[in-house]
Coordinates of C-alpha atoms in Angstrom, one line a residue:
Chain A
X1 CA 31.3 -8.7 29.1
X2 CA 31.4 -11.9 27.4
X3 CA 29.4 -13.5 25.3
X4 CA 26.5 -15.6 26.4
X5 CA 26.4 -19.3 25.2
X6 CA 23.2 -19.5 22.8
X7 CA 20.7 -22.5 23.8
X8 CA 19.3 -24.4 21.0
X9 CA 15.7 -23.5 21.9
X10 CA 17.1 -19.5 21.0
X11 CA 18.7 -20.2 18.2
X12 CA 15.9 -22.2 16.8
X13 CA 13.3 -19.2 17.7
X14 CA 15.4 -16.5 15.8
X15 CA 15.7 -19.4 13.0
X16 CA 12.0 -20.1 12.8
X17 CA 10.9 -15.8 13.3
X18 CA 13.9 -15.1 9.9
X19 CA 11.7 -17.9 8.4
X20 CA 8.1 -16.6 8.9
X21 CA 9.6 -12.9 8.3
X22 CA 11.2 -14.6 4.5
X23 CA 7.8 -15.8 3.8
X24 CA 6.0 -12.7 4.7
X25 CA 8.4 -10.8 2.2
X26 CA 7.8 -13.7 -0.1
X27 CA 4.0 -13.3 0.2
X28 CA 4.5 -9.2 -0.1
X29 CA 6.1 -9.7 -3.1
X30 CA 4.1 -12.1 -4.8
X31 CA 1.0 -10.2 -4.0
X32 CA 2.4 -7.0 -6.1
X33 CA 3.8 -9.2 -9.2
X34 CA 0.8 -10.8 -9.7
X35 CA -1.4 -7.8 -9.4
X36 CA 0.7 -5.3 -10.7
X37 CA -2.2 -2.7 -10.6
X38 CA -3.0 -2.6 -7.2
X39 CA 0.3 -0.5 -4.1
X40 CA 1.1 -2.7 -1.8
X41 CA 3.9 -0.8 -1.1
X42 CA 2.4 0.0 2.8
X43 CA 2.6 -3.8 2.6
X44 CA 6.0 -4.1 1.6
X45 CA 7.5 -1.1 3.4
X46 CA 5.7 -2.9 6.8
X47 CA 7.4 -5.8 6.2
X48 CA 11.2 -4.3 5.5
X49 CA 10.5 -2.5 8.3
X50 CA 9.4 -6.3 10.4
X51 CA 13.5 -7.5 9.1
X52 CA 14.3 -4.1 11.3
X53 CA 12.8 -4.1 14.4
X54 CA 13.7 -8.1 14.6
X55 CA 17.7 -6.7 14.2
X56 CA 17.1 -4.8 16.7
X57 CA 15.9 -7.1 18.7
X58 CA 18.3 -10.1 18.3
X59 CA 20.7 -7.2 19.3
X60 CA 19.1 -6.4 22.0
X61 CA 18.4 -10.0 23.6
X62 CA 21.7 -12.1 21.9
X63 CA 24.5 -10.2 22.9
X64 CA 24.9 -9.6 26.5
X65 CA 23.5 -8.2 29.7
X66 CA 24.6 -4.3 29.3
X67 CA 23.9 -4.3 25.3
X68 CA 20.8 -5.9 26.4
X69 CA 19.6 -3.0 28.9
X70 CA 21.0 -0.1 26.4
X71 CA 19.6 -0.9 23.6
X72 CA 16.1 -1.6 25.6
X73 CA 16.5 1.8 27.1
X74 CA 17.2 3.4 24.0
X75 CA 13.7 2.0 23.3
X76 CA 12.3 3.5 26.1
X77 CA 13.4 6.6 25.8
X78 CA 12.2 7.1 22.2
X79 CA 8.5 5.7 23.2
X80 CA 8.9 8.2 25.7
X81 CA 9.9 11.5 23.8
X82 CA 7.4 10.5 21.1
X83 CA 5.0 10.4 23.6
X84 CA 6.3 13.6 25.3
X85 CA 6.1 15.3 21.6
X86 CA 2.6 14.1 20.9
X87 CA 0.8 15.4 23.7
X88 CA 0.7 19.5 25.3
X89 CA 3.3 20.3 27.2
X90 CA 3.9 23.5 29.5
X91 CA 6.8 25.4 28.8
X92 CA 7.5 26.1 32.4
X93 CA 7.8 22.0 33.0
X94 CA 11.1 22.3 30.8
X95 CA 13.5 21.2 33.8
X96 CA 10.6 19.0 34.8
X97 CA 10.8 17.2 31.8
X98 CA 14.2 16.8 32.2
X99 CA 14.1 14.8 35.4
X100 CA 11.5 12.6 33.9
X101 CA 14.1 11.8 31.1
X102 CA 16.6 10.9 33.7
X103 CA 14.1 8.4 35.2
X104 CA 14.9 6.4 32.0
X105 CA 18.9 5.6 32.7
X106 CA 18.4 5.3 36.3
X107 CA 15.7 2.6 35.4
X108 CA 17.5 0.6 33.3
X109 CA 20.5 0.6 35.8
X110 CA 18.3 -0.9 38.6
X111 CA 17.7 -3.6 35.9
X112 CA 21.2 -4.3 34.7
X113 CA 22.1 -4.5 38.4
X114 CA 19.3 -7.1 38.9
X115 CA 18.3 -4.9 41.9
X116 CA 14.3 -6.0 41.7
X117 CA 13.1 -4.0 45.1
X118 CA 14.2 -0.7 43.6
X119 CA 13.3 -1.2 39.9
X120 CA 9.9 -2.2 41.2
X121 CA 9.4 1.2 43.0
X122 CA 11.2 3.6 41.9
X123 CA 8.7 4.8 39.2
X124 CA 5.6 4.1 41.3
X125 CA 6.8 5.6 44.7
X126 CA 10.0 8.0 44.2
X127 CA 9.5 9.3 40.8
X128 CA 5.8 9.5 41.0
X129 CA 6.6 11.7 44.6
X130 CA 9.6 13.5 43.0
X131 CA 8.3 15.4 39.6
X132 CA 5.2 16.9 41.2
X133 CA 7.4 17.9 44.1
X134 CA 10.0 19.8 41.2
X135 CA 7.0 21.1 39.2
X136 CA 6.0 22.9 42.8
X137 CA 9.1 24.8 42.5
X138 CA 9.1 26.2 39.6
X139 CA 5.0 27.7 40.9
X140 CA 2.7 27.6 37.8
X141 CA 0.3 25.9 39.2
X142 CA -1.9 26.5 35.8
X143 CA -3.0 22.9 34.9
X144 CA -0.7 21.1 37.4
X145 CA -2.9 18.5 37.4
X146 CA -3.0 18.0 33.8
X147 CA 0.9 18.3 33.8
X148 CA 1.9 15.8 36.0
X149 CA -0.7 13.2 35.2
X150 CA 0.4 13.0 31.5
X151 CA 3.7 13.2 32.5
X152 CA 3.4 10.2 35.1
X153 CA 1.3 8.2 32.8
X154 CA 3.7 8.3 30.1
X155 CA 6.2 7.4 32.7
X156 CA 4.6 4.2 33.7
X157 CA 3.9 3.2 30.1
X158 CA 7.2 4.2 28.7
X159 CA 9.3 3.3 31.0
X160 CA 7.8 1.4 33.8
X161 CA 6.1 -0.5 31.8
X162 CA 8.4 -1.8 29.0
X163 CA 11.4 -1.7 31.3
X164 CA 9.8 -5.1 32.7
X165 CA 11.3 -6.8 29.2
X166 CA 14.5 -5.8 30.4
X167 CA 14.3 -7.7 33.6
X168 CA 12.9 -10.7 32.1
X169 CA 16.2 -11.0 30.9
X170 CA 18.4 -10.5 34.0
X171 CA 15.8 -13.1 35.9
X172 CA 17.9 -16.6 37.1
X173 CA 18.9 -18.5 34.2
X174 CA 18.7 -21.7 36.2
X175 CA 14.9 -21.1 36.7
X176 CA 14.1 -21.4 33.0
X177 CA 16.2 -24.8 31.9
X178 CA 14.5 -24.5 28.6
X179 CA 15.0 -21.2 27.5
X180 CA 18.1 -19.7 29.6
X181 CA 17.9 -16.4 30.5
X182 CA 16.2 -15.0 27.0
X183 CA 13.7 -17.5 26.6
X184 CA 11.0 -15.3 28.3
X185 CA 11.5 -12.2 26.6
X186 CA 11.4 -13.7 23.2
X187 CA 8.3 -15.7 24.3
X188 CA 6.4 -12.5 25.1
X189 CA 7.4 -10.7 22.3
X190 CA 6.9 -13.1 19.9
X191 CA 3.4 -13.9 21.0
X192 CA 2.5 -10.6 21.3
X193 CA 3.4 -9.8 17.6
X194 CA 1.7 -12.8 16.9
X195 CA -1.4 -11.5 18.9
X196 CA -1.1 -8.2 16.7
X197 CA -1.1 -10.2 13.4
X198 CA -3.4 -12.8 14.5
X199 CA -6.3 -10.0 15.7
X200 CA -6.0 -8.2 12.6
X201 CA -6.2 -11.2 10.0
X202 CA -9.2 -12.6 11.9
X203 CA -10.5 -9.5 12.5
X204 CA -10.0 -9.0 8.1
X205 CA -11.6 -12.1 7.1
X206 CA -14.5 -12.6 9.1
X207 CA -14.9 -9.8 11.4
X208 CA -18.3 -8.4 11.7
X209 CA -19.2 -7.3 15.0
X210 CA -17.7 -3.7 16.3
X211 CA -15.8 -4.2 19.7
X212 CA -14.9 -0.7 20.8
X213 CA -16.2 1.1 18.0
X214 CA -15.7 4.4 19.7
X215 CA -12.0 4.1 20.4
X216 CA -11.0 1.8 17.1
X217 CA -13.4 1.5 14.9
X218 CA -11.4 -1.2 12.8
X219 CA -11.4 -3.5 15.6
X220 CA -14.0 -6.6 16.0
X221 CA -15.2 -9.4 18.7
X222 CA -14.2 -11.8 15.6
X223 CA -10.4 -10.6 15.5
X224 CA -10.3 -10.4 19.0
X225 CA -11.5 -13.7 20.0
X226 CA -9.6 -15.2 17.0
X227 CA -6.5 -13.7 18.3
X228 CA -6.8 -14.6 21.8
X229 CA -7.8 -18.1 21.0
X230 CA -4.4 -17.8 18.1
X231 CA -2.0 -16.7 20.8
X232 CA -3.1 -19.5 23.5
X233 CA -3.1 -22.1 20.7
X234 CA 0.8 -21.1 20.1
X235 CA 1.6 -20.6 23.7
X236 CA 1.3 -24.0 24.8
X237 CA 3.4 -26.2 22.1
X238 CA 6.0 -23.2 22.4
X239 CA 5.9 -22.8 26.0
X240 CA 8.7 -25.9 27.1
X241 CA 11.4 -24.6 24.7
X242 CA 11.2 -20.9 26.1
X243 CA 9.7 -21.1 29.5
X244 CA 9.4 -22.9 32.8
X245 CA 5.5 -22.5 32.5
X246 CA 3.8 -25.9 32.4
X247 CA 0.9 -26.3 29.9
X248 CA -1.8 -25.0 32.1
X249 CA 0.0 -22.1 32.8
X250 CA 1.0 -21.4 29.3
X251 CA -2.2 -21.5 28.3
X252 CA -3.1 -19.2 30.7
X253 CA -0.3 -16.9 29.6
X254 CA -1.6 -17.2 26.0
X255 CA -5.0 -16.0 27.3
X256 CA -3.3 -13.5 29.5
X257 CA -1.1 -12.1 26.4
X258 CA -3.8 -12.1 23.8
X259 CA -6.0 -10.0 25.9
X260 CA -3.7 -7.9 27.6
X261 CA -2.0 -7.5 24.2
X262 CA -5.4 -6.7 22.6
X263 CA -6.0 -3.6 25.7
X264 CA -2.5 -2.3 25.2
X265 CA -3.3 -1.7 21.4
X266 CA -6.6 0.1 22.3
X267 CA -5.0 2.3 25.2
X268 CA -2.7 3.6 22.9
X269 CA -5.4 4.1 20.2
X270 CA -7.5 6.2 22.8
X271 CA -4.5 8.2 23.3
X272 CA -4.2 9.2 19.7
X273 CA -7.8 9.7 19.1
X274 CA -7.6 11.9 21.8
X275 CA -4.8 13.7 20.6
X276 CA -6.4 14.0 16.6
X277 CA -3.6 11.6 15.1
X278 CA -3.4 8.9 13.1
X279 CA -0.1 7.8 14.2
X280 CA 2.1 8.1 17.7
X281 CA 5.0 9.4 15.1
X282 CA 7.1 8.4 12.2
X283 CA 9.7 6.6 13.6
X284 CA 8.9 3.3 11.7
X285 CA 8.0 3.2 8.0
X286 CA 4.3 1.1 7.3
X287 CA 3.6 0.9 10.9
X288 CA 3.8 4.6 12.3
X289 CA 5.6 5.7 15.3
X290 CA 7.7 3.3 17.3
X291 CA 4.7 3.6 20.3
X292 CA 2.2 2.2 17.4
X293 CA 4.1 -0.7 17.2
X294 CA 5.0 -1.3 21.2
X295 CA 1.5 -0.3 22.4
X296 CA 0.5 -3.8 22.8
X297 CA 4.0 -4.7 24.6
X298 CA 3.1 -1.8 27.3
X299 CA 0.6 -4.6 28.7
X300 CA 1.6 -7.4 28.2
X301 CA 5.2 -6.8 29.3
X302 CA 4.4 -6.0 33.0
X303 CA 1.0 -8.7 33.1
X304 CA 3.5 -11.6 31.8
X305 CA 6.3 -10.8 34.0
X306 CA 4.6 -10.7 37.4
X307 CA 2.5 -13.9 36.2
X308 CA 5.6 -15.6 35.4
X309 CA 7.8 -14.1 38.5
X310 CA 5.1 -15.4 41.0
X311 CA 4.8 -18.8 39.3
X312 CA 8.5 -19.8 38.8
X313 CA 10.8 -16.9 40.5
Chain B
X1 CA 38.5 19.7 9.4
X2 CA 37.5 20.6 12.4
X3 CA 34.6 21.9 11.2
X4 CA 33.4 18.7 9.6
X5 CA 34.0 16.7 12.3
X6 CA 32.4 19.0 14.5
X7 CA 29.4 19.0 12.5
X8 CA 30.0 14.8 11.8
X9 CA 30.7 13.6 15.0
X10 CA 28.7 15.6 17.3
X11 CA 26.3 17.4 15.7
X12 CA 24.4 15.2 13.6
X13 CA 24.8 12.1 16.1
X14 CA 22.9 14.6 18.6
X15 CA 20.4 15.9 16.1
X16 CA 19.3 12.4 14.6
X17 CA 19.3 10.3 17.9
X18 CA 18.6 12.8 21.0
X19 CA 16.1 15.3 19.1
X20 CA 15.3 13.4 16.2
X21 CA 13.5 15.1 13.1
X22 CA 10.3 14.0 11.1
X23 CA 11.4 15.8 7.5
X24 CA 8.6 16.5 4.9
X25 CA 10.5 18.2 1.4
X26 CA 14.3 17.4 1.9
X27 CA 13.9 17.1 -2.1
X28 CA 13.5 21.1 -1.9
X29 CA 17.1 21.2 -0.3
X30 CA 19.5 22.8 -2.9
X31 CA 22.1 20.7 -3.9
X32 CA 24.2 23.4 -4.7
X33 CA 24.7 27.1 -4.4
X34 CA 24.5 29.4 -4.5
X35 CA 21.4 29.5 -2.4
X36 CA 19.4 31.2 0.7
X37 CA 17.8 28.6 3.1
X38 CA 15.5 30.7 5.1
X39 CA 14.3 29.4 8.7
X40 CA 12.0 30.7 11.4
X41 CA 14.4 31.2 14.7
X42 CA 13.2 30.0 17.8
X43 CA 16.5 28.2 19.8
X44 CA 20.1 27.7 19.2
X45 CA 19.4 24.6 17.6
X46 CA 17.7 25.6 14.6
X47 CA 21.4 26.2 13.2
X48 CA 22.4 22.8 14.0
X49 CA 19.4 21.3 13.0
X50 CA 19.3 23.3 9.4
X51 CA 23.2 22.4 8.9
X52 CA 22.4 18.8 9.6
X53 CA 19.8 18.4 7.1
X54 CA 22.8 18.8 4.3
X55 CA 25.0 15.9 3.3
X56 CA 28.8 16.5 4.8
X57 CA 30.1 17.1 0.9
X58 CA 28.4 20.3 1.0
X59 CA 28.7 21.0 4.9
X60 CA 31.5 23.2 3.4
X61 CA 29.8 25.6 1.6
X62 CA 27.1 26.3 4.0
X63 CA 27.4 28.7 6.2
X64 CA 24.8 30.3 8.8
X65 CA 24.2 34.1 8.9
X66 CA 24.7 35.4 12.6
X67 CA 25.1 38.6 14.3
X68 CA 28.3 40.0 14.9
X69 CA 27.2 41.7 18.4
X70 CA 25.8 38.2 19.8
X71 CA 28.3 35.9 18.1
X72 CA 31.3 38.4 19.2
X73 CA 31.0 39.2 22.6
X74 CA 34.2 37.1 23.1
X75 CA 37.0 35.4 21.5
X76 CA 36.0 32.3 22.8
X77 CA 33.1 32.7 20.8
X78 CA 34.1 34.3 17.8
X79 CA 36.7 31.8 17.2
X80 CA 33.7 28.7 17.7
X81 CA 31.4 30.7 15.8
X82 CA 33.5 31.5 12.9
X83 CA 35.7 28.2 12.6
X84 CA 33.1 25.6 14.0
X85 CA 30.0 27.0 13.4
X86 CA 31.3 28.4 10.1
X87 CA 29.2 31.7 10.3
X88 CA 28.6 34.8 8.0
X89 CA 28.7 37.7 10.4
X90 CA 26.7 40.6 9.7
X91 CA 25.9 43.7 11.3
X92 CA 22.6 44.1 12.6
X93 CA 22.7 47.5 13.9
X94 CA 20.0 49.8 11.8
X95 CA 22.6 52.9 11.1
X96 CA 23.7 50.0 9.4
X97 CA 21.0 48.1 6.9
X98 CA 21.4 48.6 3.8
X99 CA 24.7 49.8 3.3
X100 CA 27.3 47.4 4.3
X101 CA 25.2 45.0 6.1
X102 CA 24.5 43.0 2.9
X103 CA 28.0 42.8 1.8
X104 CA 29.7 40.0 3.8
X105 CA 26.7 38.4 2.4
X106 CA 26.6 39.6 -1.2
X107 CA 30.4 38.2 -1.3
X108 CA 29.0 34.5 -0.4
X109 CA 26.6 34.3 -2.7
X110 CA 29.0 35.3 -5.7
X111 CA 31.5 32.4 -3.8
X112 CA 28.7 29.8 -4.6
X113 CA 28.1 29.7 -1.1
X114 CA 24.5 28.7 0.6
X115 CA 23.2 30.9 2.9
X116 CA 21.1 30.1 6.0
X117 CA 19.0 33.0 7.3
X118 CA 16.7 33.7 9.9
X119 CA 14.9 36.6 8.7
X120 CA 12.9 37.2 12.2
X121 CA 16.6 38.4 13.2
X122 CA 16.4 37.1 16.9
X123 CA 14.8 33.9 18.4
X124 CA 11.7 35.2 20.0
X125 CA 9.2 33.6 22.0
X126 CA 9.4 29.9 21.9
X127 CA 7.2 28.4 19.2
X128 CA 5.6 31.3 18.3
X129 CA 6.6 33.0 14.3
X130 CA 8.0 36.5 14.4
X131 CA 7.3 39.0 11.2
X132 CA 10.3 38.9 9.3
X133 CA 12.5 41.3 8.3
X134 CA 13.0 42.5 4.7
X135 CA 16.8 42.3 4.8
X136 CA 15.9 39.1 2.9
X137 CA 14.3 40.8 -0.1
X138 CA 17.2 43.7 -0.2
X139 CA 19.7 41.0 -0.6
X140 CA 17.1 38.9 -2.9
X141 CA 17.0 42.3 -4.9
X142 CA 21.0 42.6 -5.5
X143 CA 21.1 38.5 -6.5
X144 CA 17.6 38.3 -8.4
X145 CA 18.8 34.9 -9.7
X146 CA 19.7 33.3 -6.3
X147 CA 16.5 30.7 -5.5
X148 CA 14.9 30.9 -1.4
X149 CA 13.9 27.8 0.1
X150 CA 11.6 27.7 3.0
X151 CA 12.2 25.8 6.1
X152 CA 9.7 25.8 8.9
X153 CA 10.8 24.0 11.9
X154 CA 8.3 23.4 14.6
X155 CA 9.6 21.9 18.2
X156 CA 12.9 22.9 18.8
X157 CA 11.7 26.3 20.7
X158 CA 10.6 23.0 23.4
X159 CA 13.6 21.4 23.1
X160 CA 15.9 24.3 24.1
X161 CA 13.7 27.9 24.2
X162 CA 15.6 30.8 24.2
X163 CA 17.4 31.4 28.0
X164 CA 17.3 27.8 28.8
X165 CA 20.9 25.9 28.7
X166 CA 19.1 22.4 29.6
X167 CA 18.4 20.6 26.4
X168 CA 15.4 18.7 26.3
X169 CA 14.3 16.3 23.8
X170 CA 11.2 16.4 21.6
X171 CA 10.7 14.7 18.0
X172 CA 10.8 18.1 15.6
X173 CA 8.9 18.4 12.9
X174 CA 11.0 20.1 9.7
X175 CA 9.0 21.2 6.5
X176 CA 10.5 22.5 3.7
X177 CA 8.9 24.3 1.0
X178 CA 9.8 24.4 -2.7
X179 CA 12.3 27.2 -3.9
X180 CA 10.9 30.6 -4.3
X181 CA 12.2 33.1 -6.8
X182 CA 12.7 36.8 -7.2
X183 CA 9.2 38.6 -8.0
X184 CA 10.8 42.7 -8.8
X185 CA 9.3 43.9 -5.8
X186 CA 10.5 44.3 -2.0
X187 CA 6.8 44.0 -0.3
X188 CA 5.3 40.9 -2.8
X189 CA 8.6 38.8 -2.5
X190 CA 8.3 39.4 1.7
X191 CA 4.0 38.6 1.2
X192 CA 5.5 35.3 -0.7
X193 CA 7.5 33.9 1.7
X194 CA 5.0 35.1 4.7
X195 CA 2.6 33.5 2.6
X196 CA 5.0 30.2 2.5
X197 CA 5.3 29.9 5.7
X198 CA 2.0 30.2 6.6
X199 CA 1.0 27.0 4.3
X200 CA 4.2 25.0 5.9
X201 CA 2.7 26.0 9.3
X202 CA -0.6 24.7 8.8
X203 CA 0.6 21.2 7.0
X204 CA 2.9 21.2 10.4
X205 CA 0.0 21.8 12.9
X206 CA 2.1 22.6 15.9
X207 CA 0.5 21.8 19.4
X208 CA -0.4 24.3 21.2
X209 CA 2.5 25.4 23.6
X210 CA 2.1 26.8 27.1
X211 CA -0.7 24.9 28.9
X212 CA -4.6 25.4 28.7

């Protein structure tokens, strides 16, 4: 367990992300002095709580491989229970639900052991085969189906899904001579914030057009587009410090990050409209619950891996 | 000791991380006592949970009401229940109520002490409220000056429903309601605090538990 040799390209990215984050805080601040009579104190609490999840992130990413894969479980698992707490459950799934938690550790193990043919099944084939298998036992078979999809779903996004940050970081280090073996990860989460923030601005200033006006009414073709277009713009120029994509491919993975970023969001918004909430939870102070904040990362997480893994891996 | 690093070490690592609580009112928490916190029951853990809301300082002086049948069946038990759990054991038989049963209690309160109850006297159904009992408003009715503070949890009954031994986790919503106070009679002061708890049960809007 030793401590990993930080490239310059990393230190630079957590250098230049404390930087935007200072001026963002900056900005938040400025914004209430000089107009005293307005809150922005939604503003300013989704900013402290920006210095927060970047923390936890640098801890996550900087330390070592088993921090790495703890603390990134630890985020599964709370996406997973908010999501579990959120939607109807049955009380007789209670040992069910139980197995599905234990899906989480065993996950993350397959990843800290670098062990790619079982992390990439294990949810998909054996879990997906195991649950409805346990639910059977226990014999209510009153909304089985609704039990076990919702169960499975929140599986795949939860954990499946977001699991595939994890193994971006235990991926050969000699593939990625730019970035090391946390180049990707930052990359993708970077530039899915980025997409977030980017979408939204656009979207502010000179959005007109509805997009999916059923699902999120706040969302427009302008903030899209402007987002995507944002995302791909940035991908490229930051693409040889982080990655081994060349500058086709990064754009590509710009375009591929601003959309998939932009269906995460709305999945997740479905979900809650669905459900009758405003938020996934509470979890995160300005921004909601923690799965309002990774909803984007459920798409773009798998999506950028595989691109990545089949181009350079 | 032993107490407070029962209550430091495990129980409030397991209640903030594995369950995790959304809290709406923690201003409403008494600071001091003497005091009654009253709670609706549904699983072991709305003890825990309702100890853990308190900062460790007063951990000391707060002590959960339990029956001595349950909480007694062993020594085991008895000695976890009364030295880690740190509870007031009363007797629930009926022969009982109204006579003794209120003075182990009675004693606390003039100790500065605050009380947890759970006036629905067992856990019931998961997730479901019970009527309460009116032992509440017999002891209210010795200690007219002692202020009531409701807590409505709404979760935990998922998390671990009464017969289960497999903890499960679940965020948990906790409300708590402002302080009530003695109103002179036994059946407006019990219509109060049903009435409190109906208003922290709507703000909490449980889902509906049990499939369809």
């Amino acid at each position: 367990m030793t401590a990993v040799a930080l490239p310059l390209s990393v230190q630079v990215a957590f250098a230049g992300i404390a930087l935007l984050l200072c001026i963002a805080s900056g900005i938040s601040i400025a914004l209430q002095r000089r107009r005293p009579e307005r809150d922005y104190g939604e503003l300013r609490q989704r900013v402290k709580t920006w210095w927060l999840i970047v923390a936890v992130f640098a801890v996550a990413v900087l330390i070592n491989r088993a921090t790495s894969v703890i603390v990134l479980g630890l985020i599964s698992f709370l996406a997973f229970k908010e999501y579990l707490s959120l939607i109807p459950t049955r009380r007789a799934d209670h040992r069910v639900l139980f197995w599905a938690y234990l899906a989480i550790p065993l996950q993350y193990y397959w990843v800290w052991a670098g062990w790619y043919g079982v992390f990439i099944i294990f949810i998909p084939v054996y879990v997906f085969l195991w649950l409805p298998m346990r639910m059977i036992l226990t014999g209510e078979t009153q909304g089985f189906l609704r039990a076990i999809g919702t169960l499975h779903w929140g599986l795949m996004i939860c954990v499946f899904s977001l699991s595939h940050m994890a193994f971006m970081l235990v991926l050969p280090a000699e593939n990625n001579p730019g970035g090391g073996s946390m180049g990707l990860l930052i990359y993708l989460v970077f530039l899915t914030e980025i997409n977030d923030v980017a979408q939204y601005v656009w979207g502010k200033s000179l959005g007109k057009r509805k997009i999916v006006p059923k699902v999120s009414p706040n969302k427009t073709l302008a903030g899209f587009l402007g987002g995507v277009f944002s995302t791909a713009a940035l991908a490229v120029p930051l693409a040889p410090w982080l990655t081994p994509l060349t500058v086709y491919q990064a754009l590509g993975a710009g375009f591929l990050i601003g959309l998939a970023g932009f269906v995460g969001d709305v999945t997740i918004s479905a979900l809650k409209r669905d459900l009758g909430v405003k938020d996934s939870g509470t979890l995160l102070p300005g921004h909601g619950g923690i799965l309002d904040r990774l909803d984007s990362l459920t798409y773009t997480a798998p999506l950028f891996f595989h691109y990545v893994y089949f181009l350079h891996y | 000791m032993l107490r407070g690093l029962f209550y430091l070490l495990l129980v409030k690592p397991l209640v903030l991380f594995l369950i995790g609580l959304n809290v709406r009112g923690r201003q409403y928490l008494p600071s001091a006592g003497p005091a009654i916190v009253v709670a609706n029951h549904n699983s072991h853990l709305d003890t825990l949970v309702l100890m853990s809301l308190f900062p460790q300082a007063l951990l000391a002086d707060a002590h959960p009401v339990a029956a001595a049948d349950y909480f007694f069946r062993n020594r085991c038990l008895k000695w976890f229940a009364l030295r880690i759990i740190g509870i007031v054991p009363i007797d629930r038989r009926p022969a009982a109520v109204g006579g003794d049963t209120l003075t182990p209690l009675l004693r606390a309160l003039d100790h500065g002490k605050i009380l947890l109850l759970f006036p629905e006297g067992s856990r019931g159904a998961p997730e479901q409220l019970g009527k309460f009992k009116s032992g509440i408003a017999h002891l209210l009715s010795k200690r007219p000056e002692v202020p009531v503070i409701p807590v409505f949890f709404s979760g935990l009954g998922k998390c671990l429903p009464k017969g289960e031994f497999v903890l499960v986790p679940f965020f948990v919503d906790v409300f708590i309601a402002p302080a009530l106070a003695w109103n002179g009679s036994r059946p407006a002061f019990m219509a109060e605090l049903a009435h409190a708890f109906a208003l922290l049960r709507d703000e909490a809007q449980p889902l509906p538990f049990d499939g369809a």
